[in-house]
Tab-separated table of C-alpha atoms in Angstrom:
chain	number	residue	atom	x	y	z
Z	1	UNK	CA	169.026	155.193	165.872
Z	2	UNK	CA	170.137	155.773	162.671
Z	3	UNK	CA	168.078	157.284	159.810
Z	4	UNK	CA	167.721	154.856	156.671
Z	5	UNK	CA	169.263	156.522	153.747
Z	6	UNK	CA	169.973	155.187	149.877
Z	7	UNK	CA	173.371	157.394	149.710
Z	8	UNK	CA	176.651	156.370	151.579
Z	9	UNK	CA	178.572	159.072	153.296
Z	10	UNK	CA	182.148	160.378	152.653
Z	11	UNK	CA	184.053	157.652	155.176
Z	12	UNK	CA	182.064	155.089	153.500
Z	13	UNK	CA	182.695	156.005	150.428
Z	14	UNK	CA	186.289	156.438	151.137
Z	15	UNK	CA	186.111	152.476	152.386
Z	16	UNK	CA	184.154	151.431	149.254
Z	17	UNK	CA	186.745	152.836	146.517
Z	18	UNK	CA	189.882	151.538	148.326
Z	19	UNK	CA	187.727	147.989	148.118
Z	20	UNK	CA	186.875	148.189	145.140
Z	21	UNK	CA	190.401	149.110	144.145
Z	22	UNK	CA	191.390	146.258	145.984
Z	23	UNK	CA	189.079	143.813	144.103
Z	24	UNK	CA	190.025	145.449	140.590
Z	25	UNK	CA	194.003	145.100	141.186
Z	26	UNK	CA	194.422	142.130	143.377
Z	27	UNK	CA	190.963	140.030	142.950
Z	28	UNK	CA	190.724	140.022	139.269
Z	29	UNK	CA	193.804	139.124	138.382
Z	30	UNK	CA	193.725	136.234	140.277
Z	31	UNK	CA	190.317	135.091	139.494
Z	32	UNK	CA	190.456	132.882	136.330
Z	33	UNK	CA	193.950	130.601	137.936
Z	34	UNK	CA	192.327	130.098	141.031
Z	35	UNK	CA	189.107	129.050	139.760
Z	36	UNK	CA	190.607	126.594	137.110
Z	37	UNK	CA	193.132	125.398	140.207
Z	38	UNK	CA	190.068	124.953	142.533
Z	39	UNK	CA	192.411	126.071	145.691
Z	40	UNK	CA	192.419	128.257	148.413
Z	41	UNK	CA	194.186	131.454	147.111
Z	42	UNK	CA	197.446	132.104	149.868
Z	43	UNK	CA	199.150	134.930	148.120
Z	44	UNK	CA	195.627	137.018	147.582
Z	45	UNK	CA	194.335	136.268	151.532
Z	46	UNK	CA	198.118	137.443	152.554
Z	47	UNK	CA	197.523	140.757	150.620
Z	48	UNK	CA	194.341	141.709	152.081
Z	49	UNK	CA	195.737	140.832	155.389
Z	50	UNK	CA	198.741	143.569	154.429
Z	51	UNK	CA	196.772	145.602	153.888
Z	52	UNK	CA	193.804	145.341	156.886
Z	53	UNK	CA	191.047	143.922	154.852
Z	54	UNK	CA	191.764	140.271	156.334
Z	55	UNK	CA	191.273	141.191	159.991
Z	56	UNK	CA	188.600	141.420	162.141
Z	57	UNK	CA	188.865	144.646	163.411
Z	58	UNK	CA	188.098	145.937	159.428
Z	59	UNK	CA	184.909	143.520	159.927
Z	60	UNK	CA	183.849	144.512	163.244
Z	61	UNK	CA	184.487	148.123	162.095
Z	62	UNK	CA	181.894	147.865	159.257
Z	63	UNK	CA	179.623	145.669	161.397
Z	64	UNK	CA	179.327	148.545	164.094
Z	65	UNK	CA	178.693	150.915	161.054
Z	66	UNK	CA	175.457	152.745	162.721
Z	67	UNK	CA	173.890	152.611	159.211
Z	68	UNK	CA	174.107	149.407	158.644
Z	69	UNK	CA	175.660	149.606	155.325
Z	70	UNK	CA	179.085	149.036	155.928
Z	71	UNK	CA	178.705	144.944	155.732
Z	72	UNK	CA	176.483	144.889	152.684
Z	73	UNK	CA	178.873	147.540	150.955
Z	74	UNK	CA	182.112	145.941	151.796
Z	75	UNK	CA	180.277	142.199	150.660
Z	76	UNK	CA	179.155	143.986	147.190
Z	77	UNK	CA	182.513	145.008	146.958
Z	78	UNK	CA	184.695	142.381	147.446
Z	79	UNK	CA	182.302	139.851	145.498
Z	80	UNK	CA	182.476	142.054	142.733
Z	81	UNK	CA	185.967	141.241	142.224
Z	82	UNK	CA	185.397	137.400	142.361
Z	83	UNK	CA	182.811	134.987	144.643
Z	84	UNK	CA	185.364	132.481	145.486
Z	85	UNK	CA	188.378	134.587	146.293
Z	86	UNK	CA	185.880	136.970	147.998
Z	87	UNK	CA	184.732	133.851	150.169
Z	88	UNK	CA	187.994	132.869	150.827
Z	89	UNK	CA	188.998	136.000	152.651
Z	90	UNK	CA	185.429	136.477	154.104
Z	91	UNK	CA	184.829	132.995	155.357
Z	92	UNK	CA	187.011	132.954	158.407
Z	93	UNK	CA	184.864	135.803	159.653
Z	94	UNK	CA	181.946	132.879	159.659
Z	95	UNK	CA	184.122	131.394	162.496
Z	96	UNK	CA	185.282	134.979	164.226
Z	97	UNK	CA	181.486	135.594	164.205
Z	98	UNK	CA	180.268	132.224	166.478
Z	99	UNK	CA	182.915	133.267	168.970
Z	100	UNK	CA	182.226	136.774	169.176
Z	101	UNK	CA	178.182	135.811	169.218
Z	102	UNK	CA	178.602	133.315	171.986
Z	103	UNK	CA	182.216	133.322	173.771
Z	104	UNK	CA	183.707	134.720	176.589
Z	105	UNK	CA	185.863	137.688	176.987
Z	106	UNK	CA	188.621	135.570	177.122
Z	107	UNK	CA	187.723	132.775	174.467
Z	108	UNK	CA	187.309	136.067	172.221
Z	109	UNK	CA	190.801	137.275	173.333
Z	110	UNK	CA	192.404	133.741	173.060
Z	111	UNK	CA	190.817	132.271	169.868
Z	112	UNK	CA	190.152	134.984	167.112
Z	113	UNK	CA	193.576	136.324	166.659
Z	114	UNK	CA	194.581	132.872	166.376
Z	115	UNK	CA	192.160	132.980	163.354
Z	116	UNK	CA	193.915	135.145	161.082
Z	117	UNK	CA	197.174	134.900	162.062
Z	118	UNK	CA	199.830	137.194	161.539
Z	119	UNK	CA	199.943	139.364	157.741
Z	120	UNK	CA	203.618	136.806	156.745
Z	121	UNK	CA	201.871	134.127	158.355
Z	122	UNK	CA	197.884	134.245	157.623
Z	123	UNK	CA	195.759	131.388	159.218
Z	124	UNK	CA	191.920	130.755	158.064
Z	125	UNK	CA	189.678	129.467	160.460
Z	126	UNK	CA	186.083	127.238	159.876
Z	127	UNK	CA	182.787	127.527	160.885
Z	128	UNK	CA	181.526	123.814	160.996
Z	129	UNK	CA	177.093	123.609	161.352
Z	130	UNK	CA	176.014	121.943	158.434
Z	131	UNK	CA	175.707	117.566	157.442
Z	132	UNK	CA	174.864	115.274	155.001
Z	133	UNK	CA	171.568	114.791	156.758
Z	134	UNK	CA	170.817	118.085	158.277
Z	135	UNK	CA	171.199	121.550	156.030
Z	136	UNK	CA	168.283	123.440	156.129
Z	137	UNK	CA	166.790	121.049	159.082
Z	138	UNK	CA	169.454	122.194	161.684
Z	139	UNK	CA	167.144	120.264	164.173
Z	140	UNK	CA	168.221	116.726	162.789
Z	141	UNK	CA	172.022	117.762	163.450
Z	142	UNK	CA	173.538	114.088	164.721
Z	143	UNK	CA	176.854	115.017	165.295
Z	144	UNK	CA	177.168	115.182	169.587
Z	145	UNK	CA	178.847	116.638	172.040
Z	146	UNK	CA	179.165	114.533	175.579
Z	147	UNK	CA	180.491	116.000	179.098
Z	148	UNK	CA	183.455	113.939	180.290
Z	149	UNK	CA	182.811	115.521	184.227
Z	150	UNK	CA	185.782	113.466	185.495
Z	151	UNK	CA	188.549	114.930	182.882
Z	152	UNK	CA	186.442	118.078	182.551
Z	153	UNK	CA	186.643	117.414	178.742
Z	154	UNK	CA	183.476	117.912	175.929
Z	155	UNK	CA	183.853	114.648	173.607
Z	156	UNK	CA	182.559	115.451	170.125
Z	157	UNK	CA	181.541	112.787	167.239
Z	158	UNK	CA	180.502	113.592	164.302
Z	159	UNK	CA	180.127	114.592	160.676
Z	160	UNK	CA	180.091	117.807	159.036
Z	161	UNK	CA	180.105	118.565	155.657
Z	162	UNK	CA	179.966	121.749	153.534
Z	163	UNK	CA	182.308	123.620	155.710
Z	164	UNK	CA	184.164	126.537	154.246
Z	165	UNK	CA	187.873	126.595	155.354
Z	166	UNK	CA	187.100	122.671	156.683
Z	167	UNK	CA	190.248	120.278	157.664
Z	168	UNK	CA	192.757	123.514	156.012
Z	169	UNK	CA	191.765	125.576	159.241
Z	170	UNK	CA	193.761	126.845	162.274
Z	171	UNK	CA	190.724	126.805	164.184
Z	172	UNK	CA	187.365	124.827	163.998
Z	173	UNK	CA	183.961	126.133	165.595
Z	174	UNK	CA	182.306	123.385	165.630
Z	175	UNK	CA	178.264	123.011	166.705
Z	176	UNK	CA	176.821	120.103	167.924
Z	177	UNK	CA	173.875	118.406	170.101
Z	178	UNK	CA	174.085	118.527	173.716
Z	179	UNK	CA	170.308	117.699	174.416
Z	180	UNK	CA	168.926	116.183	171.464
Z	181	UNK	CA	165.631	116.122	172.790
Z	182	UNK	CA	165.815	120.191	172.646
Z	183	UNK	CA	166.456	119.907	168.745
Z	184	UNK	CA	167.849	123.372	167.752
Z	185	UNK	CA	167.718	124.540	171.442
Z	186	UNK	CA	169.988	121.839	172.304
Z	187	UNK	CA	172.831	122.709	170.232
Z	188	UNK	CA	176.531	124.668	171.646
Z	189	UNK	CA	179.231	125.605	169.694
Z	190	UNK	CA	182.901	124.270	170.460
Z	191	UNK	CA	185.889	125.814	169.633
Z	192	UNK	CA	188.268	122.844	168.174
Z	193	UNK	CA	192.009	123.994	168.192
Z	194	UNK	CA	194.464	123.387	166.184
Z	195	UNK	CA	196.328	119.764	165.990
Z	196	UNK	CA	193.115	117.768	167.735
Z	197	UNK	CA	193.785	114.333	167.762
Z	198	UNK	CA	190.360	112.712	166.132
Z	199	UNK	CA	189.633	115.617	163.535
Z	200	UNK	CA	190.412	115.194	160.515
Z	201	UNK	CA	189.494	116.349	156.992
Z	202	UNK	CA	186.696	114.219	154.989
Z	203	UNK	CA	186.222	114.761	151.244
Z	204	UNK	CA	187.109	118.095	149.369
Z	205	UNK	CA	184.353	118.880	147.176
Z	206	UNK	CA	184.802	119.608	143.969
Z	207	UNK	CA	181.931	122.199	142.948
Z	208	UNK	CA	180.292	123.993	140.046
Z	209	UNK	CA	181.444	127.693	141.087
Z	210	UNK	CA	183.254	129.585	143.829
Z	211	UNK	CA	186.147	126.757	143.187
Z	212	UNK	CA	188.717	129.184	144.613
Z	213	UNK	CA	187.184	128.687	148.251
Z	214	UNK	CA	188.328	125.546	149.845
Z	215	UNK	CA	184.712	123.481	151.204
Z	216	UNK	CA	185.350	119.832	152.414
Z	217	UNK	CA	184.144	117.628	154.970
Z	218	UNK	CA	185.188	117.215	158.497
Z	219	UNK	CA	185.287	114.457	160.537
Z	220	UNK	CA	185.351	114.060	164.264
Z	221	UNK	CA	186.246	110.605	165.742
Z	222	UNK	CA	186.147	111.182	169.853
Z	223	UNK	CA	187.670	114.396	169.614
Z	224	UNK	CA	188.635	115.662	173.097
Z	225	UNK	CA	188.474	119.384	173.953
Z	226	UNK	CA	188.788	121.137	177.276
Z	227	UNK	CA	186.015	122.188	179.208
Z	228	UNK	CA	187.316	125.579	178.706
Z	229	UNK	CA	186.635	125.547	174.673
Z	230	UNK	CA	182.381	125.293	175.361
Z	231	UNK	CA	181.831	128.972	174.104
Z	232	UNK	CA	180.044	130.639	176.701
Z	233	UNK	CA	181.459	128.239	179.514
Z	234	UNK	CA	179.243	125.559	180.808
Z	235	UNK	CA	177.384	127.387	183.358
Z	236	UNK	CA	175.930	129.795	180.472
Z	237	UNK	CA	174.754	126.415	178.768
Z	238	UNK	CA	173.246	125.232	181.873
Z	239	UNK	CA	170.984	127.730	182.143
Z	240	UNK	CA	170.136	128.308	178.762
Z	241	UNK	CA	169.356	124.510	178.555
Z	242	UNK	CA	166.890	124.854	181.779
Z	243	UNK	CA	164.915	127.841	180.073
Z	244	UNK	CA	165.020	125.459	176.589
Z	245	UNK	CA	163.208	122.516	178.767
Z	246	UNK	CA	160.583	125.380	180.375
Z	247	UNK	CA	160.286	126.698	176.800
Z	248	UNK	CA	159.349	123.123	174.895
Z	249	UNK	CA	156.937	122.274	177.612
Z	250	UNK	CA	154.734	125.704	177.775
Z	251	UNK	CA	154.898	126.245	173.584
Z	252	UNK	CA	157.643	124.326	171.283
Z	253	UNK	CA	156.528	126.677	168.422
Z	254	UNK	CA	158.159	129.341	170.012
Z	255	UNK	CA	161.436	127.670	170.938
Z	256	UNK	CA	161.775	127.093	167.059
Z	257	UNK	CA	160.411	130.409	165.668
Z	258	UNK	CA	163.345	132.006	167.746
Z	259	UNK	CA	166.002	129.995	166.331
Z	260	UNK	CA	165.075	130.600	162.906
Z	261	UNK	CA	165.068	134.116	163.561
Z	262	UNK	CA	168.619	133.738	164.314
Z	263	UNK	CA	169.547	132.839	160.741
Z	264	UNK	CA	166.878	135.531	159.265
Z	265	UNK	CA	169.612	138.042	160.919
Z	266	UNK	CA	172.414	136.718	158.919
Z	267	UNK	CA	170.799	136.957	155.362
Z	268	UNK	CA	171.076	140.190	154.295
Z	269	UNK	CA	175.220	139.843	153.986
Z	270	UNK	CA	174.603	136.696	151.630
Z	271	UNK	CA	172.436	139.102	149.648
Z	272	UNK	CA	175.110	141.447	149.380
Z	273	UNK	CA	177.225	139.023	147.549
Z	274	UNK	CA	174.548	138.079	144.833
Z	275	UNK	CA	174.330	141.876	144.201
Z	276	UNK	CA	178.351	142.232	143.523
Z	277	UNK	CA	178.248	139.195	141.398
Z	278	UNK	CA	175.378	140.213	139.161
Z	279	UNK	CA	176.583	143.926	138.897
Z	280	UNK	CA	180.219	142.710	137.624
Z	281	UNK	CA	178.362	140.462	135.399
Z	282	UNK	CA	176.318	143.161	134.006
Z	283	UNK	CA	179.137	145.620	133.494
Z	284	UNK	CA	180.629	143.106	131.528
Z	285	UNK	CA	177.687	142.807	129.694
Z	286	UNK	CA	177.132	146.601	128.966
Z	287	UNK	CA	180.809	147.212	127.984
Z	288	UNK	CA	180.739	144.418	125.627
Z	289	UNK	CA	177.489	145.412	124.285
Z	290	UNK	CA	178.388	148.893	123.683
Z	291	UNK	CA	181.606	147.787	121.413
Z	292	UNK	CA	180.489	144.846	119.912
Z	293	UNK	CA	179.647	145.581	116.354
Z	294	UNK	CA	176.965	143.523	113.983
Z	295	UNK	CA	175.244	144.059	111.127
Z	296	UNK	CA	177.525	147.462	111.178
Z	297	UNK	CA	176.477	148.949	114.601
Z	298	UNK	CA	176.559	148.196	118.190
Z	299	UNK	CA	174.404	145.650	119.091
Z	300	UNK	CA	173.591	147.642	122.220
Z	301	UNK	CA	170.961	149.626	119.554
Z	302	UNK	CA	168.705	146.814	118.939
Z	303	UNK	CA	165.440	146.536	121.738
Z	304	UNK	CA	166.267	142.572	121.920
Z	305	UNK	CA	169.987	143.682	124.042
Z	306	UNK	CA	168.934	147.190	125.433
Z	307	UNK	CA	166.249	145.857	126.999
Z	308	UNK	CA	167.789	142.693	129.027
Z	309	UNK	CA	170.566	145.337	129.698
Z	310	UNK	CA	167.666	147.937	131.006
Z	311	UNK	CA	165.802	144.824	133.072
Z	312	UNK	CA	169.451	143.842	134.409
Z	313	UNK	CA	170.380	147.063	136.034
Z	314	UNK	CA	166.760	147.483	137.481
Z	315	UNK	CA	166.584	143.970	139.081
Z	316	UNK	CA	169.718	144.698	140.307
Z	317	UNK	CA	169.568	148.071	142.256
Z	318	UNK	CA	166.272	146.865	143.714
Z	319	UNK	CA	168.255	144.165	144.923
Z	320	UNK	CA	170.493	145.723	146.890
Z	321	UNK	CA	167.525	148.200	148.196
Z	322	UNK	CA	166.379	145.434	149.916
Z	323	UNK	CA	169.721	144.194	151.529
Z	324	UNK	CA	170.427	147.849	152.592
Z	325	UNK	CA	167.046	148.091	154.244
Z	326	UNK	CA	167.020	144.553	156.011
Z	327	UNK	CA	170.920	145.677	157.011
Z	328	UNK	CA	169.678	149.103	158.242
Z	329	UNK	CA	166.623	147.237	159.935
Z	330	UNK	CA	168.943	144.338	161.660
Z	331	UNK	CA	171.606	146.688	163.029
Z	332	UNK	CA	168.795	149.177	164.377
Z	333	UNK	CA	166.978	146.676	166.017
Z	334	UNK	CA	164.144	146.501	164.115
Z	335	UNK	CA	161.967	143.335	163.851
Z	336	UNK	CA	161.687	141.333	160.188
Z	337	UNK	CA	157.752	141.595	160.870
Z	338	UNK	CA	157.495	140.711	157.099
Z	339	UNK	CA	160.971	138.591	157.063
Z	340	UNK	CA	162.770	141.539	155.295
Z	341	UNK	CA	166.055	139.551	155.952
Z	342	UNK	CA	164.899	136.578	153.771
Z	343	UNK	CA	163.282	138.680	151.457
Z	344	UNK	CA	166.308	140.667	150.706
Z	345	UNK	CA	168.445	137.429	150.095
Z	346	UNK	CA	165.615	135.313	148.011
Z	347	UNK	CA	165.479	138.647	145.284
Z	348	UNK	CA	169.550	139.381	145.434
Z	349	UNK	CA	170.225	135.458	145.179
Z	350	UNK	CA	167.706	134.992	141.910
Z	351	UNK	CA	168.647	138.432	140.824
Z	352	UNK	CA	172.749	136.726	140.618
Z	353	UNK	CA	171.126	133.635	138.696
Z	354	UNK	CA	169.286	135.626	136.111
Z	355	UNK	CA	171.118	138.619	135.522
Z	356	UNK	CA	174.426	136.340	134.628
Z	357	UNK	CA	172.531	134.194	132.727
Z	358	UNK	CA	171.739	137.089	130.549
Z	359	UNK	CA	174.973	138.419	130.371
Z	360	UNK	CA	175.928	135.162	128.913
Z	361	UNK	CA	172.943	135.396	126.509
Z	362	UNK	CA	174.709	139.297	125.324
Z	363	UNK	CA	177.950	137.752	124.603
Z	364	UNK	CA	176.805	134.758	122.771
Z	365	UNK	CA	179.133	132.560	121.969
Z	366	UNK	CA	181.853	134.152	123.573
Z	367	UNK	CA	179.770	134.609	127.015
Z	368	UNK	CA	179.801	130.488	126.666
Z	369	UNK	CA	183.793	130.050	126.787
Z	370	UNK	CA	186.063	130.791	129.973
Z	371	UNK	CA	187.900	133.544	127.375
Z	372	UNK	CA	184.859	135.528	129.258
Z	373	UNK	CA	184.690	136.123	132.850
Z	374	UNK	CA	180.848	135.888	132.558
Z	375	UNK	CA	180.886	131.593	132.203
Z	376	UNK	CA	182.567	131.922	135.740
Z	377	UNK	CA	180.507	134.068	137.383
Z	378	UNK	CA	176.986	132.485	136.284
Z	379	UNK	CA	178.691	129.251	137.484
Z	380	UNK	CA	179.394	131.198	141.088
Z	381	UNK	CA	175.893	132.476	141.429
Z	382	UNK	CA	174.289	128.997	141.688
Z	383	UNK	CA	175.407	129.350	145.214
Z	384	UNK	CA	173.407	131.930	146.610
Z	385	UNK	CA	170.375	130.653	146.018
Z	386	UNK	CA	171.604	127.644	147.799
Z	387	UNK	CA	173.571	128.302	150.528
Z	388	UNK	CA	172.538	130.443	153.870
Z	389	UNK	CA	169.190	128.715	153.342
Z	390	UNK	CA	167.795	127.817	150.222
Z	391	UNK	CA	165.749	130.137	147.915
Z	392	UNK	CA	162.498	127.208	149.153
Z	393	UNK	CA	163.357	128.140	152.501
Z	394	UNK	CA	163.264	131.751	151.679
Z	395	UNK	CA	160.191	131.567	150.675
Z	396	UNK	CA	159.014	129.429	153.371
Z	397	UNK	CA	159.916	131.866	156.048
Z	398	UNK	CA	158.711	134.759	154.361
Z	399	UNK	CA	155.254	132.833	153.603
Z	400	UNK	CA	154.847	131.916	157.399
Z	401	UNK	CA	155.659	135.291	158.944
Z	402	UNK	CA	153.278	137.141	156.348
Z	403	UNK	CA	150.541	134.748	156.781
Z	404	UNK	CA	151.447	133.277	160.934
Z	405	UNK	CA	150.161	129.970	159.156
Z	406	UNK	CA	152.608	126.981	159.946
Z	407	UNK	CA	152.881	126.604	155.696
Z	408	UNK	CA	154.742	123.420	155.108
């Protein structure tokens, strides 16, 4: 097991600059067109394929990262450049994930490279969970998957909405109810591939921030896929069904307390994010604070700017304390006895909200106008405390593991 340490080592280091590089020369520039164009980016994912960022074996490399700071750093990174080209190139790994977490050898082999694609050629692929009636409730998902025993085909209807990547996507993972009765503990995932008659591409939404990631609706009208695309193969589900049924009957609590453990896992990487967005916001701030001139002097020496600056860079580095420690703890196998993972993305995700805000408030005027990178990046922050749970749900599952009270 690795020690938990506060100071990155010479190969991560090494990974963090040529990221960071990456975001300042490629990210940047891009940041205010695709934004105003709301669409997916092309020409920045193809880069970062070039040059290995889009791939998983750079993800799984950071993921196996013994420290457990190779995520969180490459997420802080990335997201410093800009949220919604950061998500664009990061949210086919939301896909790559569900197969590696649940698929065969061969679905893994088969399905992920068809993911990214080829560098001249990039694909994106979608990760497909939430709908309009179940976010946060995963156990009221409606959309269902049925065994077709005689074709040896799963037939999937459905709605899902919110889905990064959604209807533009090479490949679809899609989740859906096999035993409703189970709730969460009746759910498998489905690999959808690509040119499935039935599935088809709902609304694009057009949102407040991270506009340069593509998020639509996707629809599935009796979408047929082979027997072979149930990740894990149907046996596995079998017999993970059975032990659901045992499960429910002795104690249902404890069916659901494991599945939201599951998600608590995922957190800290979302919490990474927050912390790249509020630091670039905050640079910004300081820079422009430091040259900005009134009443003949910077208006970095009065209390009323030094001080929000001061509060800014403290909120943040405790921030990303807590992501590094609920990363350390998740890839050491430690337990979130006090939710650490929800902890860490409830203070990075209001730590984004306020710290932009007030780098807004330092500019003025000019923070206000899109002349300013600032209006952009308080606009992309809203997200964190919404997606990957919400900062209510946060709380909630920090409030029932510190109290073992079933808080509603």
């Amino acid at each position: 097991m690795a020690e938990f340490t506060m100071e990155l080592n010479d190969e991560q280091k090494e990974v963090r600059d040529w990221l960071h590089g990456f975001a300042a020369d490629v990210i940047r520039p891009a940041a205010a067109e695709s934004d105003e164009r709301e669409e997916t980016p092309w020409p920045v994912i193809q880069e970062a394929a070039k040059v290995g960022i889009y791939s998983l074996d750079f993800y799984a490399q950071q993921y196996f990262d013994a420290t457990g700071l190779g995520i969180p750093m490459a997420m802080e990174e990335l997201f410093w450049g800009d949220a919604g080209i950061a998500l664009s190139i990061v949210g086919t790994g939301l896909a790559a994930v569900g197969v590696l977490a649940n698929g065969t050898e061969e679905q893994i082999g088969t399905w992920i490279p068809q993911m990214y694609g080829e560098p001249n050629d990039v694909k994106v692929a979608a990760f497909c969970s939430s709908e309009p009636d179940a976010g946060s409730d995963v156990a009221s998902m409606r959309t269902r998957a049925v065994y077709d025993e005689a074709k040896d085909e799963w037939v999937i209807n459905g709605t899902k909405t919110w889905a990064t990547n959604g209807g533009i996507a090479n490949v679809h993972v899609v989740v859906a109810s096999v035993d409703p009765g189970l709730g969460s503990k009746g759910h498998a995932s489905f690999i959808v591939p690509p040119g499935t008659p039935g599935l088809t591409q709902g609304q694009k939404f057009k949102k407040h921030g991270i506009r340069a990631s593509h998020t639509a609706e996707v629809v599935l009208d009796g979408v047929r896929v082979p027997g072979s695309c149930l990740l894990g193969g149907k046996e596995k589900l079998d017999e993970r069904l059975a032990r659901a049924r045992e499960k429910a009957r002795k104690g249902g609590d404890r069916v659901k307390n494991a599945a939201m453990a599951t998600f608590e896992a995922s957190r800290p990487a979302v919490g990474a994010m927050a912390v790249g967005t509020a630091r670039a916001a905050y640079e910004v701030a300081l820079d422009y604070a430091r040259t900005r001139e009134q009443f003949g002097r910077p208006i970095i020496d009065n209390q009323g700017v030094a001080f929000q600056l001061a509060d800014m860079r403290t909120r943040i580095d405790a921030a990303r304390l807590l992501v590094w420690r609920a990363s350390w703890m998740a890839v050491n196998g430690r337990p979130f006895e006090a939710a650490e993972g929800s902890m860490s993305k409830l203070f990075a995700s209001e730590t984004a909200k306020k710290v932009t805000a007030q780098a807004i408030q330092i500019l003025g005027g000019n923070g206000y106008t899109r002349e300013y990178p600032v209006e952009r990046m308080h606009r992309d922050a809203a997200i964190y405390t919404i997606f990957e749970g919400t900062s209510e749900i946060q709380r909630l599952v920090i409030s029932r593991t510190i109290s073992g009270m079933p808080i509603r």
